[in-house]
PDB file of C-alpha atoms in Angstrom:
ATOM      1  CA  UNK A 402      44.213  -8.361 -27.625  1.00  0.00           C
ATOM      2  CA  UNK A 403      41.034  -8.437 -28.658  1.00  0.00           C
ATOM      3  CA  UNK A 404      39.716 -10.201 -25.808  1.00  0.00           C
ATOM      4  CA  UNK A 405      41.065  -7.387 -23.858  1.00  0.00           C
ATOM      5  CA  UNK A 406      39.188  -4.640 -26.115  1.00  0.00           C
ATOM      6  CA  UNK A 407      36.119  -6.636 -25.136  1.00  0.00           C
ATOM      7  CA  UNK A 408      36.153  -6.631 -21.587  1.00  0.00           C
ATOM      8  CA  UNK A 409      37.229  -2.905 -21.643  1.00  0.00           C
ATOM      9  CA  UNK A 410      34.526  -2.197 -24.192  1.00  0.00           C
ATOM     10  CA  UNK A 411      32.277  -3.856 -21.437  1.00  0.00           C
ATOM     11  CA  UNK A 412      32.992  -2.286 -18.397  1.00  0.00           C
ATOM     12  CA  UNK A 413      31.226   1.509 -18.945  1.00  0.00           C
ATOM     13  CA  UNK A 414      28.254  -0.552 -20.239  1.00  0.00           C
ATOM     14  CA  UNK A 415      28.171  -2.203 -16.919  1.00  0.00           C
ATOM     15  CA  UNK A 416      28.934   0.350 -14.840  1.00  0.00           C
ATOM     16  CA  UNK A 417      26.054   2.619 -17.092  1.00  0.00           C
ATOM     17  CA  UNK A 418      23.395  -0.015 -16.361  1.00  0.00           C
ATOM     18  CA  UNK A 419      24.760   0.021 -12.883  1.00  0.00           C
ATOM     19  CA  UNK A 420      23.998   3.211 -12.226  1.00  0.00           C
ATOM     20  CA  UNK A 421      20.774   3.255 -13.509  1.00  0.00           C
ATOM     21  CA  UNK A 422      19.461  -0.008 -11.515  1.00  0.00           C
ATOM     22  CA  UNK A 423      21.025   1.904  -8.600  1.00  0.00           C
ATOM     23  CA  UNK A 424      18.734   4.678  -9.418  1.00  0.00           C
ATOM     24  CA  UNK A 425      15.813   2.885 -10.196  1.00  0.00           C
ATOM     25  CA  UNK A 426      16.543   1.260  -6.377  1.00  0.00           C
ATOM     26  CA  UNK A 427      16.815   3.999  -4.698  1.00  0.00           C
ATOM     27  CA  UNK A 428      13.922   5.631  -6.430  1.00  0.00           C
ATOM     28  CA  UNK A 429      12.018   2.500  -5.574  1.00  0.00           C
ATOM     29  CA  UNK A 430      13.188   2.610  -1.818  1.00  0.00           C
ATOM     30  CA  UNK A 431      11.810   5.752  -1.703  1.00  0.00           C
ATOM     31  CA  UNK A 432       8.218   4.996  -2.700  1.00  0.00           C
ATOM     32  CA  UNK A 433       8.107   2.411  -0.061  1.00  0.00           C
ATOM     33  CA  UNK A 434       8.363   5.482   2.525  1.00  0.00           C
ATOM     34  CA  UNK A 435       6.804   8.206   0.723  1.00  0.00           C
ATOM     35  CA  UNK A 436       4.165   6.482  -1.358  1.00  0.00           C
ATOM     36  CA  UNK A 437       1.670   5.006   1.465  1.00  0.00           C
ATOM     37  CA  UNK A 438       2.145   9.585   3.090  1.00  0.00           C
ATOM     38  CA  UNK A 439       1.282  10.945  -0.749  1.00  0.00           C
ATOM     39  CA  UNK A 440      -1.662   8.190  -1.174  1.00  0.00           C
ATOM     40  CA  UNK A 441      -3.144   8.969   2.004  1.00  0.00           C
ATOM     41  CA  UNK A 442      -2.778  12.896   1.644  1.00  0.00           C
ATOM     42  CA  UNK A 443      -4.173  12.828  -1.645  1.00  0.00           C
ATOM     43  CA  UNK A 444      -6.299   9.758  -1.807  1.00  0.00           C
ATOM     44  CA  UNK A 445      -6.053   8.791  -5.706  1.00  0.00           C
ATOM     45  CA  UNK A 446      -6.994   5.498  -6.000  1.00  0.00           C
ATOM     46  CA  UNK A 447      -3.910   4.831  -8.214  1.00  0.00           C
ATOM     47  CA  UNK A 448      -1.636   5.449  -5.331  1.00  0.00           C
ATOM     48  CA  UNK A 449      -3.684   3.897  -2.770  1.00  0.00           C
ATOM     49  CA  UNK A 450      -3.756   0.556  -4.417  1.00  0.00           C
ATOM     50  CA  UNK A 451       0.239   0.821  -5.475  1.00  0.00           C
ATOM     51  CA  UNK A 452       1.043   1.492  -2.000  1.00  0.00           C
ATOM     52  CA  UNK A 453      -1.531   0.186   0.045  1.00  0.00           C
ATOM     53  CA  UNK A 454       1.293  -3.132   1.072  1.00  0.00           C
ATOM     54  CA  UNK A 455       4.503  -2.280   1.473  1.00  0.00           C
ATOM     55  CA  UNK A 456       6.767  -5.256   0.883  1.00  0.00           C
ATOM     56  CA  UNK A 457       6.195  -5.835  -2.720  1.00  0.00           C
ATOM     57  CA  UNK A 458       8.006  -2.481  -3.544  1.00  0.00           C
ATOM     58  CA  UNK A 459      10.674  -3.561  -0.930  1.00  0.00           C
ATOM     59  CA  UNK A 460      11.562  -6.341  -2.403  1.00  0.00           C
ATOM     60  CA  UNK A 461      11.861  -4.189  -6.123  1.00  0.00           C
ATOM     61  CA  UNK A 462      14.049  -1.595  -4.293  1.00  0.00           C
ATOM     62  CA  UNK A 463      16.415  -4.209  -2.607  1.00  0.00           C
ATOM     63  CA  UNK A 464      16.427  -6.816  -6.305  1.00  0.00           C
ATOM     64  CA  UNK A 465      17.642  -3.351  -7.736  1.00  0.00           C
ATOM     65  CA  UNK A 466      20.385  -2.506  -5.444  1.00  0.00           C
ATOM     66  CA  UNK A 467      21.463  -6.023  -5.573  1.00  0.00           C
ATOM     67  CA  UNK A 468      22.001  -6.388  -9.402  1.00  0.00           C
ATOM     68  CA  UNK A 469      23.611  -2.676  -9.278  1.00  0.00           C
ATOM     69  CA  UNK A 470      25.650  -3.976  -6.817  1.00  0.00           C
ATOM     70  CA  UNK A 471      26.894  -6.295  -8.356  1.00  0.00           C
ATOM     71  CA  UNK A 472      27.989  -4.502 -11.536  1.00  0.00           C
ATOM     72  CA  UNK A 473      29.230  -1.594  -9.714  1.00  0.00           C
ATOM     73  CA  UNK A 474      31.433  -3.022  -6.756  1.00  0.00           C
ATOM     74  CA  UNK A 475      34.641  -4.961  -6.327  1.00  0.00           C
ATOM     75  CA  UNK A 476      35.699  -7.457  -4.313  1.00  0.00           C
ATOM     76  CA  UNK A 477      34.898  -7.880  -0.063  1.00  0.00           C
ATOM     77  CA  UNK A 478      32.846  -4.848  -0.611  1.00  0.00           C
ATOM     78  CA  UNK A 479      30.657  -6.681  -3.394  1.00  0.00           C
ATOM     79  CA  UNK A 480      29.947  -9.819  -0.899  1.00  0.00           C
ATOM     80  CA  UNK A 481      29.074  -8.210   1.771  1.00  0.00           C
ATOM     81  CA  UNK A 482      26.455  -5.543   0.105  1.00  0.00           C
ATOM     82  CA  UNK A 483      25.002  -8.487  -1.860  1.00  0.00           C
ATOM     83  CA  UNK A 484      24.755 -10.615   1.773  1.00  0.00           C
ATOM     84  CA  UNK A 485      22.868  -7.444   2.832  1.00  0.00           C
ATOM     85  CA  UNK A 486      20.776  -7.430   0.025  1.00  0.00           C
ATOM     86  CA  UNK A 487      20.105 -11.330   0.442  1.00  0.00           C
ATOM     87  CA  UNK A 488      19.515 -10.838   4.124  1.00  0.00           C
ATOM     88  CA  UNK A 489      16.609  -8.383   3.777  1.00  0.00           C
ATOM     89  CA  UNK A 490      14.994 -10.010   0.718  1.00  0.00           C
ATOM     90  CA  UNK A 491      14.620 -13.033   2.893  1.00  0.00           C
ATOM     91  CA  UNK A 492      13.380 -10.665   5.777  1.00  0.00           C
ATOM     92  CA  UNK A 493      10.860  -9.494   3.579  1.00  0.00           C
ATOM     93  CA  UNK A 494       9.580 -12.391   2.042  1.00  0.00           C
ATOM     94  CA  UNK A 495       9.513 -14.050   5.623  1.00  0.00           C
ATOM     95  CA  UNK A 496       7.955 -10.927   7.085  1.00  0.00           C
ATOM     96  CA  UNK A 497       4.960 -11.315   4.684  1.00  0.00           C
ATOM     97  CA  UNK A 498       4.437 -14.986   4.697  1.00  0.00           C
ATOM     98  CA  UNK A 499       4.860 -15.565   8.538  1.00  0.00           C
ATOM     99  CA  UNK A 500       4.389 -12.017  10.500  1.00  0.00           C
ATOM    100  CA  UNK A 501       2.179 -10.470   8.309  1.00  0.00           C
ATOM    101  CA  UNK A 502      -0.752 -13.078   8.584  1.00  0.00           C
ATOM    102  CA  UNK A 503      -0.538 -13.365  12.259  1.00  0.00           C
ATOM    103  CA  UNK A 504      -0.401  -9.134  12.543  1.00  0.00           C
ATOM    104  CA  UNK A 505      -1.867  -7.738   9.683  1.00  0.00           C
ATOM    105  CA  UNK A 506      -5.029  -7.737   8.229  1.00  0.00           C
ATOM    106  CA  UNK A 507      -6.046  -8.925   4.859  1.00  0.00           C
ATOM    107  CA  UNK A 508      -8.993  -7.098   3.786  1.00  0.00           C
ATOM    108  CA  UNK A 509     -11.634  -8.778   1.568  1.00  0.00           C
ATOM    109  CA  UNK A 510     -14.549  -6.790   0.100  1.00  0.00           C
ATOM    110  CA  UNK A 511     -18.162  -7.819   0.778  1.00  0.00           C
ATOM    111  CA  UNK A 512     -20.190  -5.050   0.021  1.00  0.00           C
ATOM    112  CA  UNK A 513     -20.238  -2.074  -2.198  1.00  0.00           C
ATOM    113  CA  UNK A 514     -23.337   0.414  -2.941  1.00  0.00           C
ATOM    114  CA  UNK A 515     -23.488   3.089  -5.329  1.00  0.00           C
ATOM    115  CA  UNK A 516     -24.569   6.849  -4.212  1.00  0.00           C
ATOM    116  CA  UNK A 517     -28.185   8.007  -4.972  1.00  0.00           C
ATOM    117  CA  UNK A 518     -29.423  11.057  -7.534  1.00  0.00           C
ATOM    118  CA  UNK A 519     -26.764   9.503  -9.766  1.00  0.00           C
ATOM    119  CA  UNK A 520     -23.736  11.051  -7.902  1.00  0.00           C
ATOM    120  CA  UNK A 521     -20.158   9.133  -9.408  1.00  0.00           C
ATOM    121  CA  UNK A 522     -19.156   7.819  -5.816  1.00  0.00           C
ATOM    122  CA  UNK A 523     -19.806   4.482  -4.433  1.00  0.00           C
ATOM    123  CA  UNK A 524     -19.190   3.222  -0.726  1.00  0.00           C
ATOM    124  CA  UNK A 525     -17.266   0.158   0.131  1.00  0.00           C
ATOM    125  CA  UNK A 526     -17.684  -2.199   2.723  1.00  0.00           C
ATOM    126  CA  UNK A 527     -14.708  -4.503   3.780  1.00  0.00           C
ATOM    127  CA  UNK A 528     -14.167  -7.791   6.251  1.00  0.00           C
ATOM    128  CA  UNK A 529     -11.066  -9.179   7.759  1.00  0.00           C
ATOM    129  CA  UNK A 530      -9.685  -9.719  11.182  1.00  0.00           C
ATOM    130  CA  UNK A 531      -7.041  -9.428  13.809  1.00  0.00           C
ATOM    131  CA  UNK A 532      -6.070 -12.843  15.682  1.00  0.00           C
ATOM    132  CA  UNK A 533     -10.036 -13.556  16.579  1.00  0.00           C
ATOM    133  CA  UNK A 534     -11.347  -9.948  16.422  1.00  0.00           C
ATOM    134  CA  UNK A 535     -14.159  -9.444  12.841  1.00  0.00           C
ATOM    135  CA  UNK A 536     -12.724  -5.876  11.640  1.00  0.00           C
ATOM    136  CA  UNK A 537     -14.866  -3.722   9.122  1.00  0.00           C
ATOM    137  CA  UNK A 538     -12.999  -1.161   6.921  1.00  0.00           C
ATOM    138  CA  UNK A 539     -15.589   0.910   5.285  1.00  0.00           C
ATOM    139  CA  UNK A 540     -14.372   3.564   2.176  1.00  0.00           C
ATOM    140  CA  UNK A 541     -16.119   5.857  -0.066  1.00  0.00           C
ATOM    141  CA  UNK A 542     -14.832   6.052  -3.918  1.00  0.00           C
ATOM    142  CA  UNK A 543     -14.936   9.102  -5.407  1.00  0.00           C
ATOM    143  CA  UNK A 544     -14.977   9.830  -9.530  1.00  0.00           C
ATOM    144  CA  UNK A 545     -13.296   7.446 -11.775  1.00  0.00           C
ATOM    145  CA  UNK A 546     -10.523   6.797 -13.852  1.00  0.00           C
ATOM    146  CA  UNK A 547      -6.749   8.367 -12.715  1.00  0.00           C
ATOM    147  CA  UNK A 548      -8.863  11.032 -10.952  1.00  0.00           C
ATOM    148  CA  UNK A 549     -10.593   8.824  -8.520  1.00  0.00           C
ATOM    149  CA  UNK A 550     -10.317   9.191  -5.215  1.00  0.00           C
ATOM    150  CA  UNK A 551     -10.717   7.151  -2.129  1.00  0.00           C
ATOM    151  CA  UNK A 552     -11.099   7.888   1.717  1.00  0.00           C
ATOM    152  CA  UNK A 553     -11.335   6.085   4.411  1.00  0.00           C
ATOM    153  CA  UNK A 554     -14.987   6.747   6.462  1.00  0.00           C
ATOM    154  CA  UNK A 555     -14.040   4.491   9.366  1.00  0.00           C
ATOM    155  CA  UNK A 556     -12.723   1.013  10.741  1.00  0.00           C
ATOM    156  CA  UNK A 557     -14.419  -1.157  13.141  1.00  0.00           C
ATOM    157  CA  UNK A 558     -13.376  -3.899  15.531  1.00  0.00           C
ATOM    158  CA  UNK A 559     -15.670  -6.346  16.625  1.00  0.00           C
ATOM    159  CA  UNK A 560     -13.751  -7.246  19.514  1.00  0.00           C
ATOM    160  CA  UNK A 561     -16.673  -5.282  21.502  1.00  0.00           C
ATOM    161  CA  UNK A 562     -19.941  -5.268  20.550  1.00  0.00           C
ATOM    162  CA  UNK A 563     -20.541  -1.614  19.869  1.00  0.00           C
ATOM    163  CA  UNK A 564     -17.647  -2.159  17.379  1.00  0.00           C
ATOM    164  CA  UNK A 565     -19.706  -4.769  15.364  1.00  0.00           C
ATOM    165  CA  UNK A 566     -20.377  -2.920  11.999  1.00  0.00           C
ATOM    166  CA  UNK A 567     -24.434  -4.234  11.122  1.00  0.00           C
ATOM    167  CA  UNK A 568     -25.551  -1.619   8.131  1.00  0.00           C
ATOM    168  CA  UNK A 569     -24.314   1.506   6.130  1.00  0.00           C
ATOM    169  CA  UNK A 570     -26.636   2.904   4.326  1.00  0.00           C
ATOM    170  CA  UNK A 571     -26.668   6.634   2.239  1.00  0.00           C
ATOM    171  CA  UNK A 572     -28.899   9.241   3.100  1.00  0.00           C
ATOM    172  CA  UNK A 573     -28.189  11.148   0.345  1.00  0.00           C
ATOM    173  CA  UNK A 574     -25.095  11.833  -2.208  1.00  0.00           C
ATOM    174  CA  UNK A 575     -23.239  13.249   0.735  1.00  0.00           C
ATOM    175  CA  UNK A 576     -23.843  11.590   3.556  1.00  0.00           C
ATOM    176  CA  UNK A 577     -23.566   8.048   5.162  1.00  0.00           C
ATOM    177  CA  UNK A 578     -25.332   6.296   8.248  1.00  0.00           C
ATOM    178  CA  UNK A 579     -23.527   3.696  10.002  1.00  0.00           C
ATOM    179  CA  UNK A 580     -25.207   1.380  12.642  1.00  0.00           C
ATOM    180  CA  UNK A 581     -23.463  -0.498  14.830  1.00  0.00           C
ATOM    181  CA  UNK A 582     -24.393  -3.557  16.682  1.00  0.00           C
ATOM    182  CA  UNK A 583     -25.434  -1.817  20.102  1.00  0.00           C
ATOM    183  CA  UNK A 584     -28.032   0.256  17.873  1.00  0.00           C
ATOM    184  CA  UNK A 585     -25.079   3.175  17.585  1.00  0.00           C
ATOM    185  CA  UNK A 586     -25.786   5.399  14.598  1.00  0.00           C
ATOM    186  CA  UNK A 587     -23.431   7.448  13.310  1.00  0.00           C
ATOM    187  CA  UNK A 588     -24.014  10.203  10.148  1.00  0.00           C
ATOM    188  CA  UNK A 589     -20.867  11.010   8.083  1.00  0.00           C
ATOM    189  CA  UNK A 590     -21.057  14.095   6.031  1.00  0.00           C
ATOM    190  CA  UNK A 591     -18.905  13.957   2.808  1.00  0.00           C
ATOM    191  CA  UNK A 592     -17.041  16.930   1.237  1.00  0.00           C
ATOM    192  CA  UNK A 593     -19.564  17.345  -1.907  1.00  0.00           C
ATOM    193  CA  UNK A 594     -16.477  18.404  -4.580  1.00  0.00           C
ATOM    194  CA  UNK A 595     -13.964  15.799  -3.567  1.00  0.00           C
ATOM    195  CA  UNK A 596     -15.908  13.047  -1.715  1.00  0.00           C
ATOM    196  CA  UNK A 597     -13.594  13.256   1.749  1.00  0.00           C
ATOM    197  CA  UNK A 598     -15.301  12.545   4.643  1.00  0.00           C
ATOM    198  CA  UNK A 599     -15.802  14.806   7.328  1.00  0.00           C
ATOM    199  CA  UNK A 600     -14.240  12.725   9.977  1.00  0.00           C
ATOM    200  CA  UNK A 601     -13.217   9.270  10.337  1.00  0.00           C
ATOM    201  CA  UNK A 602     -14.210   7.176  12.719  1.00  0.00           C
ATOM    202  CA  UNK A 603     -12.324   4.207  14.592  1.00  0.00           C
ATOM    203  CA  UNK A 604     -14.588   2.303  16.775  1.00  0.00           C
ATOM    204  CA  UNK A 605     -13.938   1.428  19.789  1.00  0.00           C
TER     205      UNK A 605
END
């Protein structure tokens, strides 16, 4: 009997923490698809660096669902939500190790210069590639702490050689040149409250 009272005791417990790592899946599911939007829109650095890769919050979401799964299901239905859950944990984890490298682009930084007359932005210069092709991500930050911001000025492929990013330079607080390697310059005006840039460029 009391063995009985146990288990019984047990099962709400489970089925409460089900229900919240069912939530806390779902509400992580939803970051992967909302996040990378509200960083963009918004550009706090907070958000852009939580959301910048996809996958990591992926595999969080799908861990989640899993473990409620498994405290909130019975039976056939448990084994084959936890083989979906197993199934696209692997797909992630293969996605990142194997696709990713070969299609995405893993940015390093190489370069990063403050903003003259004291202004509390900096601009930051990036390197990676695409199969064979140099790209150049270049970003202004804007502010600090929770409150800073950071857009994107422009990305560059050197797959042609007017894509070849050689210099950025400031030309004052609120404004970048960017030379290219064909002798291309190009003046970016920044929004002087917030930072933004004007336009953003994608070359070629």
């Amino acid at each position: 009997m009391t063995i009985t009272a146990d288990i019984r005791t047990d099962r709400p417990r489970h089925r409460t923490l089900g229900r919240v790592l069912l939530g806390g899946g779902v509400a992580a599911g939803v970051g992967c698809l909302v996040g990378p939007r509200l960083a963009e829109s918004t550009g706090l650095l907070v958000l852009t660096g939580a959301f910048e890769h996809r996958w990591p919050g992926f595999l969080v979401a799908v861990a989640l669902l899993g473990a409620a799964v498994r405290l909130l299901a019975r039976g056939a239905l448990r084994r084959r939500l936890l083989a979906v859950c197993v199934v696209a944990a692997v797909a992630a984890v293969w996605f990142r190790t194997v696709l990713f490298p070969m299609l995405g682009t893993a940015w390093e930084e190489t370069g990063r210069t403050a903003a003259p007359d004291g202004a509390d932005r900096y601009v930051v210069v990036e390197e990676g590639s695409l199969m064979i092709d140099p790209l150049w991500r270049v970003s202004v930050v804007d502010g600090s702490g929770l409150t800073a911001r950071r857009w994107t000025v422009g990305t560059f492929n050197g797959d042609a050689a007017d894509g070849v990013l050689t210099k950025v330079a400031w030309s004052g607080p609120g404004s970048l040149v960017l030379t290219t390697g064909e002798g291309g310059v190009t003046t970016v005006r920044l929004d002087p409250r917030t930072g933004e840039p004007e336009r953003r460029l994608s070359v070629p």
